Short mmCIF file of N, CA and C in Angstrom, two decimals:
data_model
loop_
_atom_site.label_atom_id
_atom_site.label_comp_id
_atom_site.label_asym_id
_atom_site.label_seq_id
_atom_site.Cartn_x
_atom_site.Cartn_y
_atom_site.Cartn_z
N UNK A 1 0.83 -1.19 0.00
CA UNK A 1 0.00 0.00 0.00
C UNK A 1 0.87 1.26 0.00
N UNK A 2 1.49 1.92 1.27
CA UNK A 2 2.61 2.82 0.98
C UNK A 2 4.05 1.98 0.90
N UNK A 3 4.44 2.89 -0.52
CA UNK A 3 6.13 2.37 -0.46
C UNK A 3 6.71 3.66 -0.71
N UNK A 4 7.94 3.20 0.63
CA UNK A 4 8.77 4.57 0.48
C UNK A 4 9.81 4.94 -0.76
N UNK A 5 9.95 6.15 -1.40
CA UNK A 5 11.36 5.96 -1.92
C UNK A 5 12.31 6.65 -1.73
N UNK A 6 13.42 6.15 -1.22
CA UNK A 6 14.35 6.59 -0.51
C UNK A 6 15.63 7.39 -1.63
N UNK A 7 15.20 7.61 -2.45
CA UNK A 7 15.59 8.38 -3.25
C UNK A 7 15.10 9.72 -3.99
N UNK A 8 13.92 9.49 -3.33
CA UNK A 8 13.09 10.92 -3.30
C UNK A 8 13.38 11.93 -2.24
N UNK A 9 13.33 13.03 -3.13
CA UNK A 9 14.19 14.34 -1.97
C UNK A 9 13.22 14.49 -0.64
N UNK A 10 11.73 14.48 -1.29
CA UNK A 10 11.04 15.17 -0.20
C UNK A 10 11.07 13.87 1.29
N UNK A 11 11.09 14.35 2.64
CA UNK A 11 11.32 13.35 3.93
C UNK A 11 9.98 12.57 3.50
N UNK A 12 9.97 11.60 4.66
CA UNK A 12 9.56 10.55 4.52
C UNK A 12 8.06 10.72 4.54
N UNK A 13 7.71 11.48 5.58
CA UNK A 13 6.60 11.73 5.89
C UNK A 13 5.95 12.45 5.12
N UNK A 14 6.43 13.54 4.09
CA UNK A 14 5.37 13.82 3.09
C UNK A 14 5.08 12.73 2.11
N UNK A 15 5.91 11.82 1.54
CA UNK A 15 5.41 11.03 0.76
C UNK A 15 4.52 9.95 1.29
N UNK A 16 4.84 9.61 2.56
CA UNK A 16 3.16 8.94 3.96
C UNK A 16 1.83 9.35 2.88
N UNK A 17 1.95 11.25 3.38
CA UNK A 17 0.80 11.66 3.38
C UNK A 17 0.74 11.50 1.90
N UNK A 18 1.31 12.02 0.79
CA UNK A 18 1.04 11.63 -0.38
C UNK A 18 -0.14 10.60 -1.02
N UNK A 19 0.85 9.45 -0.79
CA UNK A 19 0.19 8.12 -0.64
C UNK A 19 -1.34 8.07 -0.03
N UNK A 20 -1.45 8.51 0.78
CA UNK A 20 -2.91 7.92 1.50
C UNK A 20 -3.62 8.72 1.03
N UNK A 21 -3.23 10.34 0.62
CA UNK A 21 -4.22 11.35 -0.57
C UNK A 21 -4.78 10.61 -1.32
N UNK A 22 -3.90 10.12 -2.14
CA UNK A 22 -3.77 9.67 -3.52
C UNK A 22 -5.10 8.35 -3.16
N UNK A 23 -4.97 7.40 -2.51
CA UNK A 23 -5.32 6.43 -2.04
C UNK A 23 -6.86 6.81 -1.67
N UNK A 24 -7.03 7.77 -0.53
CA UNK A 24 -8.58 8.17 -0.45
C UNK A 24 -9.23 8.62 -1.51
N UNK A 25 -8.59 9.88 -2.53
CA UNK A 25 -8.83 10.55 -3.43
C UNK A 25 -9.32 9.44 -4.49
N UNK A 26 -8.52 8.77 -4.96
CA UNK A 26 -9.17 7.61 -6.18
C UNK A 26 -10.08 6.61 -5.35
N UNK A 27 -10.85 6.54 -4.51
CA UNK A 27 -11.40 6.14 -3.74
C UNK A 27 -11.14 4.52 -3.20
N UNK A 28 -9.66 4.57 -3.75
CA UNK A 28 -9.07 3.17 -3.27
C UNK A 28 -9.18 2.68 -1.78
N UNK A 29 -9.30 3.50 -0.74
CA UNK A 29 -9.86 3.80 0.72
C UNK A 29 -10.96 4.39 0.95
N UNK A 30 -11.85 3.55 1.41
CA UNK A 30 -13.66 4.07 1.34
C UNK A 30 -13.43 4.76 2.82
N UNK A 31 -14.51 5.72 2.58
CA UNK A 31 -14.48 6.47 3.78
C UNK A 31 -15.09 5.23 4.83
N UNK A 32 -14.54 5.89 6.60
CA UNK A 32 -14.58 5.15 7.46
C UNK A 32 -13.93 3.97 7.91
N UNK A 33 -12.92 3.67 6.76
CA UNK A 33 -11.66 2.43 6.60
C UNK A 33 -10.96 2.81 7.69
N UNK A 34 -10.17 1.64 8.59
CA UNK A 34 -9.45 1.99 9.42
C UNK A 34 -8.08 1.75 8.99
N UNK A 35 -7.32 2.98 9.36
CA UNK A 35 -5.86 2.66 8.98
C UNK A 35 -5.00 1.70 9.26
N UNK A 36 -4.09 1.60 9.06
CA UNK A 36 -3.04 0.69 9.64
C UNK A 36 -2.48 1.62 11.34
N UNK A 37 -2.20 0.68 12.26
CA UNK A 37 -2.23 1.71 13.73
C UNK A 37 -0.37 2.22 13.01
N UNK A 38 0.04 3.21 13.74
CA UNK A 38 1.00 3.85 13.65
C UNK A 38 1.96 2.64 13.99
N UNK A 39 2.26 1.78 14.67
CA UNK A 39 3.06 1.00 15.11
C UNK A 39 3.14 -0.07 13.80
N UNK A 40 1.96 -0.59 13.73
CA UNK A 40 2.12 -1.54 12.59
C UNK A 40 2.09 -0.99 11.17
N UNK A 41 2.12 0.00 11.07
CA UNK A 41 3.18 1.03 9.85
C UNK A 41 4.14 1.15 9.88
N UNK A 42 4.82 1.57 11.02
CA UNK A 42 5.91 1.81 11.06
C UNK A 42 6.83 0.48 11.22
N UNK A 43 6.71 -0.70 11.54
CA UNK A 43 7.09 -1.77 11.54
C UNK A 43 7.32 -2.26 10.46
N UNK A 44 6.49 -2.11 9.49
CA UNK A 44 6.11 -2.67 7.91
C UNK A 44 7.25 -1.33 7.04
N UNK A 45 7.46 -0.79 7.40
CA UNK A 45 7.68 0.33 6.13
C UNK A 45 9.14 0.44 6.80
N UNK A 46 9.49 -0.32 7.87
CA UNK A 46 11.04 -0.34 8.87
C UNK A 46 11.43 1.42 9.21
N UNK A 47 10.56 1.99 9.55
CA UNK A 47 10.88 3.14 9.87
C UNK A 47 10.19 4.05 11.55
N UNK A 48 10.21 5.18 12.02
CA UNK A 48 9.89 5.23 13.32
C UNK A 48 8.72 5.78 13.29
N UNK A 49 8.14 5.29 14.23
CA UNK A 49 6.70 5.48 14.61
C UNK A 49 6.38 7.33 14.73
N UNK A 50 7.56 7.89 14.82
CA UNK A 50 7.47 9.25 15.26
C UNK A 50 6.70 9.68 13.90
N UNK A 51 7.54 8.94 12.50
CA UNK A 51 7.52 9.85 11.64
C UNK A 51 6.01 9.28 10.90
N UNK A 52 4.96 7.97 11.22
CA UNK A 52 4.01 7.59 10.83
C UNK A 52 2.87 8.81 11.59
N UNK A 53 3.08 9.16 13.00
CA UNK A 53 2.73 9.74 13.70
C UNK A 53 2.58 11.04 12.97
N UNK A 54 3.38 11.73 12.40
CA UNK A 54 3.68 13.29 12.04
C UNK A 54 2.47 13.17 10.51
N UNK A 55 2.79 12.05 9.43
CA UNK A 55 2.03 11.81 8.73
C UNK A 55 0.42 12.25 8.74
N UNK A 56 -0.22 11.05 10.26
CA UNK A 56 -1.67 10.51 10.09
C UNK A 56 -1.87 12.16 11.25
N UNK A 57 -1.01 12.82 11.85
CA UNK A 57 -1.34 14.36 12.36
C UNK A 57 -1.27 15.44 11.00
N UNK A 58 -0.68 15.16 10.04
CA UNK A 58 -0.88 16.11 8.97
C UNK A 58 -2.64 15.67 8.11
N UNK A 59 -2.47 14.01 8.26
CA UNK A 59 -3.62 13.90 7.10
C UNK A 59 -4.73 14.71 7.96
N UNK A 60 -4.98 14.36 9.30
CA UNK A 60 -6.24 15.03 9.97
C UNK A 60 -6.90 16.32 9.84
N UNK A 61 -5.09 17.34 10.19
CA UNK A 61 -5.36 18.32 10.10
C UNK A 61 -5.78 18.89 8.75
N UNK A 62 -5.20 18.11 7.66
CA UNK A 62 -5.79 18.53 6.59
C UNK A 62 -7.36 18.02 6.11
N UNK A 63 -7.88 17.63 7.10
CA UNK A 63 -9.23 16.68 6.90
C UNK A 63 -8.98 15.46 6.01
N UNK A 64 -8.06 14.56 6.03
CA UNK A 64 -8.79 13.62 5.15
C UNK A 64 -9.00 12.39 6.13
N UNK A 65 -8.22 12.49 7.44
CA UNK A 65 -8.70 11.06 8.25
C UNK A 65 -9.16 11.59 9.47
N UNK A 66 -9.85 10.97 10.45
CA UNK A 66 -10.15 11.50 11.82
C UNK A 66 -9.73 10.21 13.05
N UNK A 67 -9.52 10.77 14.04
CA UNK A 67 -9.07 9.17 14.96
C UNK A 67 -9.64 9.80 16.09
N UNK A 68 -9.80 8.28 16.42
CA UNK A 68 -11.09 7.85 17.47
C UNK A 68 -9.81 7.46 19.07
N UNK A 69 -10.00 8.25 19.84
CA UNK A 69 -9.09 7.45 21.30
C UNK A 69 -9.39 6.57 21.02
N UNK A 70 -8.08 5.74 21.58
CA UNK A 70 -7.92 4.28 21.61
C UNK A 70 -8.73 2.96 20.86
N UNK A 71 -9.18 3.80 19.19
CA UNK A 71 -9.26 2.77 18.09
C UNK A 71 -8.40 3.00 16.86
N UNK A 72 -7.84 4.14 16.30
CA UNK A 72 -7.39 4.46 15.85
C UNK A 72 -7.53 5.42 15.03
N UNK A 73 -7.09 5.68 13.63
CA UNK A 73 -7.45 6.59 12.33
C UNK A 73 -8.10 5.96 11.30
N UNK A 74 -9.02 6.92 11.01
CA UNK A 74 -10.14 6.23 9.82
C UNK A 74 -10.06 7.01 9.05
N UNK A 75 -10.59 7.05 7.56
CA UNK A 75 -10.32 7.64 6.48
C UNK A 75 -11.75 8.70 6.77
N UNK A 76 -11.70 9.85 6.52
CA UNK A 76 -13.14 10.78 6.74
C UNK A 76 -13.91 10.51 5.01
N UNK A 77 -15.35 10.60 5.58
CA UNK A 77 -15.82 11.27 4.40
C UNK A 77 -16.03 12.58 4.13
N UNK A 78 -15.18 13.14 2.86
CA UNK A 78 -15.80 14.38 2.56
C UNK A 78 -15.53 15.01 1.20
N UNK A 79 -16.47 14.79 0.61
CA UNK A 79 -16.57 15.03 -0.82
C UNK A 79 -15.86 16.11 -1.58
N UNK A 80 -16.15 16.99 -0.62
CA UNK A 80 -15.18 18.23 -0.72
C UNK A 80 -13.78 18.46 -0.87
N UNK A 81 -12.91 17.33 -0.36
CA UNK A 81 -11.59 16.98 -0.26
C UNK A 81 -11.40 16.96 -1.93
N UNK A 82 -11.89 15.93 -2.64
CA UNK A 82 -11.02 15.90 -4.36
C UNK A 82 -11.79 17.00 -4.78
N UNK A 83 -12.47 18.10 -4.83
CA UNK A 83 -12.78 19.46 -5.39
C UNK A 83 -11.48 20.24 -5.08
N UNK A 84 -11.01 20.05 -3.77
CA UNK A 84 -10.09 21.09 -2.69
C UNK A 84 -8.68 21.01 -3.37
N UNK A 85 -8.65 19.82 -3.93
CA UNK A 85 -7.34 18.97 -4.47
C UNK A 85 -7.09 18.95 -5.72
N UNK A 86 -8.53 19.22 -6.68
CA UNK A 86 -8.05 19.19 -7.94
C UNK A 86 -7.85 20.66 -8.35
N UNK A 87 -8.88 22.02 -7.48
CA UNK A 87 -8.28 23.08 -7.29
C UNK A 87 -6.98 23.79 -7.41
N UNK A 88 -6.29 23.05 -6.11
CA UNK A 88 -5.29 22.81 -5.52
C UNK A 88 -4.18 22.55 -6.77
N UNK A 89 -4.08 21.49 -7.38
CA UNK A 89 -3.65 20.81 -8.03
C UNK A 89 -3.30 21.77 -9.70
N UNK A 90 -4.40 22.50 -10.19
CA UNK A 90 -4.68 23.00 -11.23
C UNK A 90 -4.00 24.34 -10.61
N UNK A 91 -3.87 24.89 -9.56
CA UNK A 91 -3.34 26.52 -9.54
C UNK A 91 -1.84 25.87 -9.44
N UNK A 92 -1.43 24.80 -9.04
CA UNK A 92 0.35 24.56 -9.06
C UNK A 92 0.54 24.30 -10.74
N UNK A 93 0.04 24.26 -11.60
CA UNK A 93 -0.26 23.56 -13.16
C UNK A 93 -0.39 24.74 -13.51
N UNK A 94 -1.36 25.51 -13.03
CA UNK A 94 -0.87 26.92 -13.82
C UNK A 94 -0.03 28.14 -13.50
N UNK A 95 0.75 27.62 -12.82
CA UNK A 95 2.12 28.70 -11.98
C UNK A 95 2.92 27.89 -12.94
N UNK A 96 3.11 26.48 -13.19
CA UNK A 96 4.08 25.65 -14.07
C UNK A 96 4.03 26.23 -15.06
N UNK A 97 2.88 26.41 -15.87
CA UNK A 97 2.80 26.91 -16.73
C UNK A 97 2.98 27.95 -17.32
N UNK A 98 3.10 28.77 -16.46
CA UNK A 98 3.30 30.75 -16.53
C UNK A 98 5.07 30.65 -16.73
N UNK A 99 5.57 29.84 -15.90
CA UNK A 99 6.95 29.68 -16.16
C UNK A 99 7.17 29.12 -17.07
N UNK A 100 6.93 27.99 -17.71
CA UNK A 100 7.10 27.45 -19.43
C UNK A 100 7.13 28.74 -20.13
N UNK A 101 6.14 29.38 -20.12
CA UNK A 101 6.00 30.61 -20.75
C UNK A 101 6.96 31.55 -20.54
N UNK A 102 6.81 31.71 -19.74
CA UNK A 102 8.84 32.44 -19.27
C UNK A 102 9.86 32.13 -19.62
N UNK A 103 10.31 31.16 -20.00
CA UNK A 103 11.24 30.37 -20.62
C UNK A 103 11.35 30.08 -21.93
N UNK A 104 10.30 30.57 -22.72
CA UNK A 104 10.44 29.79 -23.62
C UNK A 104 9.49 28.71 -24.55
N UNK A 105 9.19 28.00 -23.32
CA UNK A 105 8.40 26.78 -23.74
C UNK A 105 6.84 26.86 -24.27
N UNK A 106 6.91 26.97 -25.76
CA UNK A 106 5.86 27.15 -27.22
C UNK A 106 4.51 26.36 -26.16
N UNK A 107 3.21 26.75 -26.97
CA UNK A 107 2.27 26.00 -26.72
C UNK A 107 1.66 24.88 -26.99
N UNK A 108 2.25 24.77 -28.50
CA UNK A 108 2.26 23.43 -28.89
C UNK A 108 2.84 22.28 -28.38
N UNK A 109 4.10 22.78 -27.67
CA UNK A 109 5.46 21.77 -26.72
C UNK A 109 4.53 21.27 -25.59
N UNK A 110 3.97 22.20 -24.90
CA UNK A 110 3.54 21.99 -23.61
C UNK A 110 2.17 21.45 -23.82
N UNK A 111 1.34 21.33 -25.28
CA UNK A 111 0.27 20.08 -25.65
C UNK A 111 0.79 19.15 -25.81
N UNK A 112 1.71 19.22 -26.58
CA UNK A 112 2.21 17.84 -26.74
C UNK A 112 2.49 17.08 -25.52
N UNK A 113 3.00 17.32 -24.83
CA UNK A 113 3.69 17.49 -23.70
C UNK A 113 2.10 16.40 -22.82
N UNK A 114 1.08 17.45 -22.28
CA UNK A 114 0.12 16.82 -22.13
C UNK A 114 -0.84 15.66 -22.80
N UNK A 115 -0.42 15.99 -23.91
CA UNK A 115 -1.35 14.63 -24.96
C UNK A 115 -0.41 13.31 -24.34
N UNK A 116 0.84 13.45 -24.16
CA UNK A 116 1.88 12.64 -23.84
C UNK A 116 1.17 11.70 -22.54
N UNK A 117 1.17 12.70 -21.59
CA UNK A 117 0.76 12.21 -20.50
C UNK A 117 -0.36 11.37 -20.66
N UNK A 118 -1.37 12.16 -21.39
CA UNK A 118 -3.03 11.55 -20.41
C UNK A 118 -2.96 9.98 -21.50
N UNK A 119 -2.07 9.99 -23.13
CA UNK A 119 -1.60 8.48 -23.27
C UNK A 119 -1.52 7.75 -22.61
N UNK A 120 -0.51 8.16 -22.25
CA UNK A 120 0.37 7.04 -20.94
C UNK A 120 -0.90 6.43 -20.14
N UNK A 121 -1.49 7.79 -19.05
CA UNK A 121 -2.16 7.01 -18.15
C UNK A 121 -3.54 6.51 -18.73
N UNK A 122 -4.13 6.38 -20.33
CA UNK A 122 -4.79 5.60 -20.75
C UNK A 122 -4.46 4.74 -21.28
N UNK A 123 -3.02 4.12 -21.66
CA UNK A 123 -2.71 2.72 -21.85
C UNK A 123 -2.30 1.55 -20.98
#
């Protein structure tokens, strides 16, 4: 479910939260799913409980899981989350883009560019 890569710049714990975005967001985790407890994450992924901890305190605060004393973290429902995200998502895409444009980079490059992609993730 999460795999780390340890060759990725960003620490450990943003790519945690990454992962379980990604994971609720495609609705691969139905709301009300219970997580894995922080211990038996951190056991599985060979890393410290501190930093599973810092993770499932970022997903909360960002609303996507809620935890219950002494049962654990569950995935929230809230529909609102992939609106918030694809938002989200589309104003970093068009700051990318303002800089292509700054640089250089034609409009045709940067279709192509996209036709490229949404290929890929339809084959």
């Amino acid at each position: 479910m999460i795999i780390i890569d340890y060759h990725d710049k960003r620490p450990i714990y943003e790519q945690i939260i990454d992962r379980f975005q990604t994971l609720i967001l495609n609705g691969a985790l139905e709301p009300d799913t219970q997580l894995p407890s922080v211990r038996s994450l951190a056991i599985e992924l060979s890393i410290n409980a501190n930093t599973i901890q810092r993770a499932y305190s970022e997903l909360e605060r960002k609303g996507f899981i809620y935890s219950i004393k002494g049962r654990g973290s569950f995935v929230r429902q809230d529909n609102s989350l992939a609106e918030k995200q694809k938002a989200k998502t589309l104003a970093e895409l068009c700051g990318q883009l303002k800089q292509c444009k700054e640089i250089g980079i034609t409009q045709p490059e940067v279709i192509q560019c996209v036709n490229q992609i949404f290929m890929e993730v339809s084959a």
